[in-house]
PDB file of C-alpha atoms in Angstrom:
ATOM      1  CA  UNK L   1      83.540 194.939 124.036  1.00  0.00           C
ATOM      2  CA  UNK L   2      84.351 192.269 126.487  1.00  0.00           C
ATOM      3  CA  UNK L   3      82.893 189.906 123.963  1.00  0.00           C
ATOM      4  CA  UNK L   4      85.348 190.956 121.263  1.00  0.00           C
ATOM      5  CA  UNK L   5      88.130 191.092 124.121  1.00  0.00           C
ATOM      6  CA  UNK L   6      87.998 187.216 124.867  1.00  0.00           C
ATOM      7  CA  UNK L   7      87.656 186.647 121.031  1.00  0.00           C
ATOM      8  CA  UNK L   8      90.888 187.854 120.781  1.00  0.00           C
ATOM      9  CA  UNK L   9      92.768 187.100 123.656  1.00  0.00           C
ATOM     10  CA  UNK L  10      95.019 184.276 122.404  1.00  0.00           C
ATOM     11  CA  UNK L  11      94.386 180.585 123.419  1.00  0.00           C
ATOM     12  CA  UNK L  12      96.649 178.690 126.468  1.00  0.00           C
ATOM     13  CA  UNK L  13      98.377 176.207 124.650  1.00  0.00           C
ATOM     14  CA  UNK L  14      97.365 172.180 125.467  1.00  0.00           C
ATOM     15  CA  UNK L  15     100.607 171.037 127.286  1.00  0.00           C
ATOM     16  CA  UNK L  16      99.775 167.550 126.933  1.00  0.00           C
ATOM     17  CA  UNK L  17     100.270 165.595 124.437  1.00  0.00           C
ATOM     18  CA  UNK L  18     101.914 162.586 122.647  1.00  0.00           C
ATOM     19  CA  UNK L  19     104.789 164.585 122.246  1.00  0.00           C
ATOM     20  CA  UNK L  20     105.039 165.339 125.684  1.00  0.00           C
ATOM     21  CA  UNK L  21     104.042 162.267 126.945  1.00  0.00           C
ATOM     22  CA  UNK L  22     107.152 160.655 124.906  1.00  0.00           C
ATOM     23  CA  UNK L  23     109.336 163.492 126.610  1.00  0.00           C
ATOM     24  CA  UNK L  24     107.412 162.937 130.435  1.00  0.00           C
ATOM     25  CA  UNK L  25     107.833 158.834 129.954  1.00  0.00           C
ATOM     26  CA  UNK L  26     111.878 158.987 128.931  1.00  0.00           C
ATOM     27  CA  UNK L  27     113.397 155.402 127.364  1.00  0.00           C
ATOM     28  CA  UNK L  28     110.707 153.165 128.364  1.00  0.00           C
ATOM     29  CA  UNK L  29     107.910 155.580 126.470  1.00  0.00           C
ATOM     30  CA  UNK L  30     109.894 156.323 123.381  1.00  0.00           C
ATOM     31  CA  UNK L  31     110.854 152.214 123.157  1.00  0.00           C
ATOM     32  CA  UNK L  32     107.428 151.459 123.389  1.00  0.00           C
ATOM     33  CA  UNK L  33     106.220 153.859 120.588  1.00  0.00           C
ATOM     34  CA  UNK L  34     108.744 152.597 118.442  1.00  0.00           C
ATOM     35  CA  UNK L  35     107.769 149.026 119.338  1.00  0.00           C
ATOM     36  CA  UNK L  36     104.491 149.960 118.263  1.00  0.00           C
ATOM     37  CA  UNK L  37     105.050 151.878 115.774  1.00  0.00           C
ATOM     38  CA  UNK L  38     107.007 148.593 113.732  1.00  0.00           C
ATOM     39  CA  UNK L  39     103.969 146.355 114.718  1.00  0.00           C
ATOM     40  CA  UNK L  40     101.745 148.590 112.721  1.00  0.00           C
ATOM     41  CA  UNK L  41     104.038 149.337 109.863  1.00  0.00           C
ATOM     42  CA  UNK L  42     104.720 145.344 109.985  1.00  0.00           C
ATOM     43  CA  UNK L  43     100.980 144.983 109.878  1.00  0.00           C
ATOM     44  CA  UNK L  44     100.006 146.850 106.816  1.00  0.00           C
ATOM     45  CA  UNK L  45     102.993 145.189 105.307  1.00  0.00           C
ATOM     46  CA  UNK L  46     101.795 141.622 105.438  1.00  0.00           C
ATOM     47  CA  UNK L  47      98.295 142.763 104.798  1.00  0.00           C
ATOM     48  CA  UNK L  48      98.804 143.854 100.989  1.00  0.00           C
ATOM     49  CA  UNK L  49     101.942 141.290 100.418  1.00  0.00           C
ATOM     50  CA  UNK L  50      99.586 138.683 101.040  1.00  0.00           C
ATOM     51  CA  UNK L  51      96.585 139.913  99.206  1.00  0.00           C
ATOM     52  CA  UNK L  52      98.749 140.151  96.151  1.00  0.00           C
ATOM     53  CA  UNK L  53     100.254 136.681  97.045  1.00  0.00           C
ATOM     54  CA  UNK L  54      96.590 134.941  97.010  1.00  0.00           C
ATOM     55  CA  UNK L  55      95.254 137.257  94.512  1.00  0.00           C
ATOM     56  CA  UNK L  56      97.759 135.312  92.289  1.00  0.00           C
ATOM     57  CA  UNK L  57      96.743 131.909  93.603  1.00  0.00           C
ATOM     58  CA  UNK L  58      92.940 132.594  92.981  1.00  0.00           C
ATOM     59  CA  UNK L  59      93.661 133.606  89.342  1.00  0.00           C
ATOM     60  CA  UNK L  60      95.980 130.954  88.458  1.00  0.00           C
ATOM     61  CA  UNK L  61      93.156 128.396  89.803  1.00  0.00           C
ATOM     62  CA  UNK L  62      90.488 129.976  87.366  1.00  0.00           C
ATOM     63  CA  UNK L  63      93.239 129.740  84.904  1.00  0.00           C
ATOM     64  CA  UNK L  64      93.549 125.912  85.622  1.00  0.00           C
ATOM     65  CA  UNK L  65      89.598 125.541  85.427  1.00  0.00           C
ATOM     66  CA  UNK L  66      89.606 127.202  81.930  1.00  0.00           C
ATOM     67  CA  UNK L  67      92.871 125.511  80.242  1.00  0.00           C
ATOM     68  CA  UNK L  68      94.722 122.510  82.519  1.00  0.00           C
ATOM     69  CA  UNK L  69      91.717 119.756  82.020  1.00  0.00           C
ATOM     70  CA  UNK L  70      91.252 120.615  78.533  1.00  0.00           C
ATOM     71  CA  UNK L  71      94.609 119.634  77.083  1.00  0.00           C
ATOM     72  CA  UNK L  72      95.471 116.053  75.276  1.00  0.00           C
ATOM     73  CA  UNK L  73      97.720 115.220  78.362  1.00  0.00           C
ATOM     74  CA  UNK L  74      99.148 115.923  82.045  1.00  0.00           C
ATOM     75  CA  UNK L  75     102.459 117.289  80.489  1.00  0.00           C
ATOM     76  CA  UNK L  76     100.727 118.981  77.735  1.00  0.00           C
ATOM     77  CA  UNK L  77      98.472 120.692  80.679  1.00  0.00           C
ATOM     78  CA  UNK L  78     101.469 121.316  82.933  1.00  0.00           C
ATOM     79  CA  UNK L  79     103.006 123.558  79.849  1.00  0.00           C
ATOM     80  CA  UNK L  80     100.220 125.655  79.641  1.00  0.00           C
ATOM     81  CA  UNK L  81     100.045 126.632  83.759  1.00  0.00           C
ATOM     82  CA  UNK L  82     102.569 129.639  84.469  1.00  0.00           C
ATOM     83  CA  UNK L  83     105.672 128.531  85.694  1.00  0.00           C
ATOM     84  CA  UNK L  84     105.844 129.502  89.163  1.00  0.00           C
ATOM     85  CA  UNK L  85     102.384 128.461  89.856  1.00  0.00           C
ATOM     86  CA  UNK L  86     101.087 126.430  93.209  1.00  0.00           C
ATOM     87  CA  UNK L  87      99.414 124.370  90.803  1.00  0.00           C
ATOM     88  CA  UNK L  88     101.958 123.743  88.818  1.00  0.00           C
ATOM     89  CA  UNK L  89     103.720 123.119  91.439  1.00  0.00           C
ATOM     90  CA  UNK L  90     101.409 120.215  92.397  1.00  0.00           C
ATOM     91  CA  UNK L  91     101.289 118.519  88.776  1.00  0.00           C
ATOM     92  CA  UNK L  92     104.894 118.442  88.283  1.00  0.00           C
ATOM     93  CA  UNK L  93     105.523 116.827  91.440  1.00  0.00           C
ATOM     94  CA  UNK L  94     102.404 114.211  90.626  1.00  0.00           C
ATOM     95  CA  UNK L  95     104.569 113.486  87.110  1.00  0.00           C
ATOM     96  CA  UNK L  96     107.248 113.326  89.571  1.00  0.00           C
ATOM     97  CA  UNK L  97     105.734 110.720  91.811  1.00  0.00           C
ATOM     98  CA  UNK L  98     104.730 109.179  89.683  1.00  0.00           C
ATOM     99  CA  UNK L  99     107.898 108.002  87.839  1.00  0.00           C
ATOM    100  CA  UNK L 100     109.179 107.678  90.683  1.00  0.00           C
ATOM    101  CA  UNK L 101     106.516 104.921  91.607  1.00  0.00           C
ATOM    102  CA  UNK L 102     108.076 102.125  88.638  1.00  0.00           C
ATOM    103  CA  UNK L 103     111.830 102.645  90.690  1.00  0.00           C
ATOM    104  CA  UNK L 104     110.456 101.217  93.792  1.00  0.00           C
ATOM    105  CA  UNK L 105     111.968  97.825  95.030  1.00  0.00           C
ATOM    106  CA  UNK L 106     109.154  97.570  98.190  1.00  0.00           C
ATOM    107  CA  UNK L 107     105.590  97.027  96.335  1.00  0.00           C
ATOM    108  CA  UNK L 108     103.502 100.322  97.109  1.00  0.00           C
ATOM    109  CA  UNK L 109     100.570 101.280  96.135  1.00  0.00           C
ATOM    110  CA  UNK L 110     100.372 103.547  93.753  1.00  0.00           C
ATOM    111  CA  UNK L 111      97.216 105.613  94.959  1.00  0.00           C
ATOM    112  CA  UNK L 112      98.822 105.747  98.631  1.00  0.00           C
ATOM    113  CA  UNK L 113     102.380 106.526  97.111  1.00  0.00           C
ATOM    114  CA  UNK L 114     100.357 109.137  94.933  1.00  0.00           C
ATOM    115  CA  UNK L 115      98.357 110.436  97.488  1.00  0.00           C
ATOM    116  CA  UNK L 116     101.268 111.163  99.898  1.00  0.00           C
ATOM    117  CA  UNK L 117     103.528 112.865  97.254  1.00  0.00           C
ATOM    118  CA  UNK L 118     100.647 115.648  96.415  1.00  0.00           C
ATOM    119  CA  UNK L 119      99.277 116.086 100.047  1.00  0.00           C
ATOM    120  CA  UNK L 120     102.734 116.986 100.662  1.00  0.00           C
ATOM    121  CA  UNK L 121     103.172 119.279  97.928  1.00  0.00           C
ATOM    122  CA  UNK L 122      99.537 120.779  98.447  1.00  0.00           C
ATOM    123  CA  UNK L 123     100.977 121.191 102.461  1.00  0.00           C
ATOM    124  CA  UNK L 124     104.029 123.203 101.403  1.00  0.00           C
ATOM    125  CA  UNK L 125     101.531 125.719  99.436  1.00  0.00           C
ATOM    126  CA  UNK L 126      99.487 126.392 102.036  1.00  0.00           C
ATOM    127  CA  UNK L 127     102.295 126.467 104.532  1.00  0.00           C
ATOM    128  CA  UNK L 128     103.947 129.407 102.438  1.00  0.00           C
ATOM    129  CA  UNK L 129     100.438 131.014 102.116  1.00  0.00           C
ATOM    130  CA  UNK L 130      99.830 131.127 106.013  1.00  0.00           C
ATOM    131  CA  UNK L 131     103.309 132.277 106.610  1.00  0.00           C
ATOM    132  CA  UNK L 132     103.183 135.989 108.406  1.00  0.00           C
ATOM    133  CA  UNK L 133     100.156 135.381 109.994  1.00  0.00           C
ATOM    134  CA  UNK L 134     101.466 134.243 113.000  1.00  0.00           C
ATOM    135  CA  UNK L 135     103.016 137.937 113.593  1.00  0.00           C
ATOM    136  CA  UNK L 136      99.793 139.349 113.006  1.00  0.00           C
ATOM    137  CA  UNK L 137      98.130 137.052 115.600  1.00  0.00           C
ATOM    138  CA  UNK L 138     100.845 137.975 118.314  1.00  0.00           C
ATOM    139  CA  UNK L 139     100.234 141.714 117.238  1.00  0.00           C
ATOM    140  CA  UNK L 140      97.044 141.907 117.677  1.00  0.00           C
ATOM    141  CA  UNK L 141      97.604 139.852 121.643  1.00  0.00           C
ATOM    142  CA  UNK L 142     100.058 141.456 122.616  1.00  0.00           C
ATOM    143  CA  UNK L 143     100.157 145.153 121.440  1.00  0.00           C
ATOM    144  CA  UNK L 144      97.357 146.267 124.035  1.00  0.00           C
ATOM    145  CA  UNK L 145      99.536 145.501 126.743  1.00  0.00           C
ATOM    146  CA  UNK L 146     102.438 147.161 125.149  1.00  0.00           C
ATOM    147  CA  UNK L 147     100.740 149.652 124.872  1.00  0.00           C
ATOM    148  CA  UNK L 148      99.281 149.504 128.825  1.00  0.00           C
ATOM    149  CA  UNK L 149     102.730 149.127 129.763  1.00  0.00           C
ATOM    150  CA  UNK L 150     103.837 152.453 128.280  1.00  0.00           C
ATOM    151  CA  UNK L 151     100.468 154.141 130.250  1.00  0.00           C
ATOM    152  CA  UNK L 152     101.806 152.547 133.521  1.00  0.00           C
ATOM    153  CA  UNK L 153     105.466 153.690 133.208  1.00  0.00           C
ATOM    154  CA  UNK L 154     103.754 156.975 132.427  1.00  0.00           C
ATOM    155  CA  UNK L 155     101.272 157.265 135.344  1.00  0.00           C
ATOM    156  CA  UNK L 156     104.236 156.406 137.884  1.00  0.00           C
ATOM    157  CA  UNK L 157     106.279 158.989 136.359  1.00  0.00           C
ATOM    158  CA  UNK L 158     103.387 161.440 136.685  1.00  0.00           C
ATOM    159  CA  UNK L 159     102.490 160.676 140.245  1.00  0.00           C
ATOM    160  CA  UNK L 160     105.982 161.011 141.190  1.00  0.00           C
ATOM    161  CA  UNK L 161     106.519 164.409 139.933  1.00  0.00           C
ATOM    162  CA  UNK L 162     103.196 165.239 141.125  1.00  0.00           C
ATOM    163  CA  UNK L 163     104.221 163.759 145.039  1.00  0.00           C
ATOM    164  CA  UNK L 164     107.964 165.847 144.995  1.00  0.00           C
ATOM    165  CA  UNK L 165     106.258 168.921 143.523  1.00  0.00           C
ATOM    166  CA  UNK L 166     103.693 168.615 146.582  1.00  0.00           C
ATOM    167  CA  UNK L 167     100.579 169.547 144.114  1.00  0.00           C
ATOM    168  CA  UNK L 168      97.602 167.741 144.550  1.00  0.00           C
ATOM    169  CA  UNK L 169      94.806 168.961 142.838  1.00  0.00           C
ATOM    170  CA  UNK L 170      92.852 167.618 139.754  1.00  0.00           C
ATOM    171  CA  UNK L 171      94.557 169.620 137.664  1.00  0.00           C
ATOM    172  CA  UNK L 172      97.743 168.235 138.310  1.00  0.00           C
ATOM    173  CA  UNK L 173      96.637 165.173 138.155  1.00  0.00           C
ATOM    174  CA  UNK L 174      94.280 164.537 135.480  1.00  0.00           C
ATOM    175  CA  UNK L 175      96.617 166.274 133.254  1.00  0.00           C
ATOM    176  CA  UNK L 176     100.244 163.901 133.579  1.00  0.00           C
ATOM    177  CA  UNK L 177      97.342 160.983 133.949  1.00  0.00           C
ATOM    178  CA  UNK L 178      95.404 161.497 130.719  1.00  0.00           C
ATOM    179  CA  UNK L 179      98.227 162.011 128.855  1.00  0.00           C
ATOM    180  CA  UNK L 180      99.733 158.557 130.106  1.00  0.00           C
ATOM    181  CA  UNK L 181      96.746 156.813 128.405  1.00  0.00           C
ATOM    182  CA  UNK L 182      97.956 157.826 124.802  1.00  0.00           C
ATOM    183  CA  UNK L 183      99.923 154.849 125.014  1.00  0.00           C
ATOM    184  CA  UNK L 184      96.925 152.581 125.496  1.00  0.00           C
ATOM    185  CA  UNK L 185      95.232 153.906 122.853  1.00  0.00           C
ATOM    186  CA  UNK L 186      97.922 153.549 120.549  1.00  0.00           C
ATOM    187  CA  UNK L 187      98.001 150.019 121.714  1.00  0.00           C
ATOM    188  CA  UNK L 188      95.144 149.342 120.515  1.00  0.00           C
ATOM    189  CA  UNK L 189      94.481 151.418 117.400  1.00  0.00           C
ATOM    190  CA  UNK L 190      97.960 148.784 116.244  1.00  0.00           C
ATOM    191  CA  UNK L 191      96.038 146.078 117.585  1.00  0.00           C
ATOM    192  CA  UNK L 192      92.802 146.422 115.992  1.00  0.00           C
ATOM    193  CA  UNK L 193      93.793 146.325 112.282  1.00  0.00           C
ATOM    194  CA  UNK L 194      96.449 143.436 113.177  1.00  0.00           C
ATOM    195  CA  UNK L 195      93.158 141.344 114.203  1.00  0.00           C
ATOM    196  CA  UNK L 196      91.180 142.097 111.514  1.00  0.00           C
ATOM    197  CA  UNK L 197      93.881 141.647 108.996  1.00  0.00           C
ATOM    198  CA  UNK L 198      94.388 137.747 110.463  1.00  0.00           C
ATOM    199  CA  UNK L 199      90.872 137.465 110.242  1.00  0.00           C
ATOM    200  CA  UNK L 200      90.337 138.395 106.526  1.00  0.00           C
ATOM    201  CA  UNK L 201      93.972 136.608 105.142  1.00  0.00           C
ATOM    202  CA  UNK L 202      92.569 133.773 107.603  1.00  0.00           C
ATOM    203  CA  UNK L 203      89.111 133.067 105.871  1.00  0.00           C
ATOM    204  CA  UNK L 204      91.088 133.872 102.043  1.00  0.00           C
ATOM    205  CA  UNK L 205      93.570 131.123 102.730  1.00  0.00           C
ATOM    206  CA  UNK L 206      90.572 128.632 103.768  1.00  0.00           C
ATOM    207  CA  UNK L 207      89.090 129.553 100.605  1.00  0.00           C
ATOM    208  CA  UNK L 208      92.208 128.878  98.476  1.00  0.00           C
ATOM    209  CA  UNK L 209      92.948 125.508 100.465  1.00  0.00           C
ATOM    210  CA  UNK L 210      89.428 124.074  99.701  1.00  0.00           C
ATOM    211  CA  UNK L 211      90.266 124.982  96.055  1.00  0.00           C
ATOM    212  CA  UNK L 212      93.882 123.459  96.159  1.00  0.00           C
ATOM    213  CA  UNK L 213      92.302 120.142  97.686  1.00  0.00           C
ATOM    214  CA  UNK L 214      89.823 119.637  94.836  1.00  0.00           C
ATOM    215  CA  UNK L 215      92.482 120.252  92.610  1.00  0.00           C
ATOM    216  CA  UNK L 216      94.829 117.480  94.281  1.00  0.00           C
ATOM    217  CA  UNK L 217      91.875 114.996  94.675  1.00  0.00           C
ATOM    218  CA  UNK L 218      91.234 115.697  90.843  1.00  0.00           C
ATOM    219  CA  UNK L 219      94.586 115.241  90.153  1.00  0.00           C
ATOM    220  CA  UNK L 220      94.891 112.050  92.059  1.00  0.00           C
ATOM    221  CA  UNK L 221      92.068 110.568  90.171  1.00  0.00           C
ATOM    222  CA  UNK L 222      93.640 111.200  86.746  1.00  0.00           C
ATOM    223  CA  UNK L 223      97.152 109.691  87.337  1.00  0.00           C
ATOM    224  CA  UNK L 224      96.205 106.634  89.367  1.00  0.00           C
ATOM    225  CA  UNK L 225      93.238 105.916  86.424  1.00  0.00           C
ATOM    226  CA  UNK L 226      95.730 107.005  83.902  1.00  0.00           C
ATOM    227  CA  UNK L 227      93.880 110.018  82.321  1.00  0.00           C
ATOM    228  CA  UNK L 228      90.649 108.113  82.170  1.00  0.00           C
ATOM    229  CA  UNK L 229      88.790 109.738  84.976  1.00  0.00           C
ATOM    230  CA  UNK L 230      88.868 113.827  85.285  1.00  0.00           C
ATOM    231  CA  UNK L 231      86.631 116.534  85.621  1.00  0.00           C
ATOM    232  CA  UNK L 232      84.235 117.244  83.277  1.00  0.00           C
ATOM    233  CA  UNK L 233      84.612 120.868  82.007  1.00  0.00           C
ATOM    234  CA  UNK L 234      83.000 122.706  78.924  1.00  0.00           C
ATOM    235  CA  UNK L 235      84.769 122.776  75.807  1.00  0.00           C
ATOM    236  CA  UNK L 236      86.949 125.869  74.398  1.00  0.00           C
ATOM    237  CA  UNK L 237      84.533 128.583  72.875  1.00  0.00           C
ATOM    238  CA  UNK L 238      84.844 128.106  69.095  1.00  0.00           C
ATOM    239  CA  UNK L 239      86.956 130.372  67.258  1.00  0.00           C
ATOM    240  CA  UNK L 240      84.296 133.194  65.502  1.00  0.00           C
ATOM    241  CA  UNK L 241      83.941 132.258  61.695  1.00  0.00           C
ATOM    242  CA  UNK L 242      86.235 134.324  59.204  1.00  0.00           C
ATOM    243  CA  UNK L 243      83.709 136.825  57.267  1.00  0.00           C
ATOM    244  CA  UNK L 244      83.826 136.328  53.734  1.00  0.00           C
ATOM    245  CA  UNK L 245      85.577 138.424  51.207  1.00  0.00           C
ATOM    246  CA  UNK L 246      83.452 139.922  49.203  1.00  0.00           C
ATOM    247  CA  UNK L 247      83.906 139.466  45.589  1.00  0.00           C
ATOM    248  CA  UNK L 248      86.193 142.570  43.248  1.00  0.00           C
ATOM    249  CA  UNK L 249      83.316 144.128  41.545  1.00  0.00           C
ATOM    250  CA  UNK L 250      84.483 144.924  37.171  1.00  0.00           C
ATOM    251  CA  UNK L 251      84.387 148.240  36.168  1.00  0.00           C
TER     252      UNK L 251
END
């Protein structure tokens, strides 16, 4: 009987929570939850915006591999890469450069005039592709303490109520106390994914420079030798063989 009794007495309700710690910590809490709350939407945003933005780099290389050194010529390769791509981007401006090169009054060279035109080209790709990652580095620093900021402001408020109200027992304290660290751990739950996302886009865009390099040094190669020297590739799969028609039979 006593048994069923405390079965179905109802439950106290928890009074803390993040809620209530929002309500407890006034301005200052609510700011920093909203602070925190942007970093993390922020986060997820660059995340996928760049992993479409490289995913679209690492297909137009392949795309270069399979069609770019297999055409007659540079402009006839050029055609063939999609129009907004990075490496497009870096053979027009190597046509560019070098037509450019003949207009020159001071004698150049035409490797070192060729070499400087794509290295700045290759710079502004990989410039574009690294751009965001600097928030998610200062997320990931900085949100923690953001986050411990928010648990301070709320442990002062806590004690103070707790010293007016003239209640010092654990109760009283371990309650306003524990609840203050929700702010800490929200820190870090926006810092964690912030860190890792760096890390990942990080090691991608190394990936995709190496690749953009080769390209550029091939590239460099070809125009200063005048398409004599380029990377070897294997030729276009034949075309399968038409089937013949079979012959009308008479009746």
């Amino acid at each position: 009987m006593l048994m069923y009794l405390a079965a179905a007495a109802p439950k106290p309700e928890n009074p803390y929570g993040l809620m209530e710690a929002l309500e407890q910590g006034g301005t200052i809490a609510w700011t920093v939850f909203i602070i925190l709350c942007g970093m993390s939407v922020g986060t997820f945003y660059i995340l996928f915006t760049k992993l479409i933005e490289q995913q679209k780099v690492i297909n137009q290389g392949k795309k270069v591999r399979a069609t770019f050194w297999r055409a007659a010529n540079i402009k006839e390769g050029s055609a063939k890469l999609e129009k907004n791509s990075a490496y497009k981007q870096i053979v027009d401006d190597g046509i560019k450069a070098q037509e450019e090169h003949t207009k020159l009054t001071d004698p150049v060279e035409a490797h070192d005039w060729l070499h400087g035109s794509l290295g700045r080209s290759e710079a502004a790709i990989n410039s574009s592709l690294g751009g965001g990652l600097a928030f998610l580095a200062t997320v990931g620093s900085t949100s923690p303490f953001i986050g411990l900021f928010g648990t301070v402001i709320g442990i002062y408020r806590a004690l103070i109520k707790i010293g007016a109200a003239g209640q010092a027992s654990i109760d009283a304290v371990a309650g306003p106390v524990g609840e203050a660290l929700i702010m800490t751990a929200l820190g870090l739950a926006v810092a964690v994914p912030a860190v890792l996302a760096y890390n990942f886009l990080q090691r991608r865009n190394k990936s995709i420079a190496e690749q953009l390099n080769g390209f550029t040094v091939d590239l460099l190669a070809y125009l200063v030798s005048n398409g004599a020297v380029k990377p070897s590739v294997a030729p276009a799969p034949a075309a399968p063989a038409a089937k013949p028609v079979a012959a009308p039979t008479k009746a």
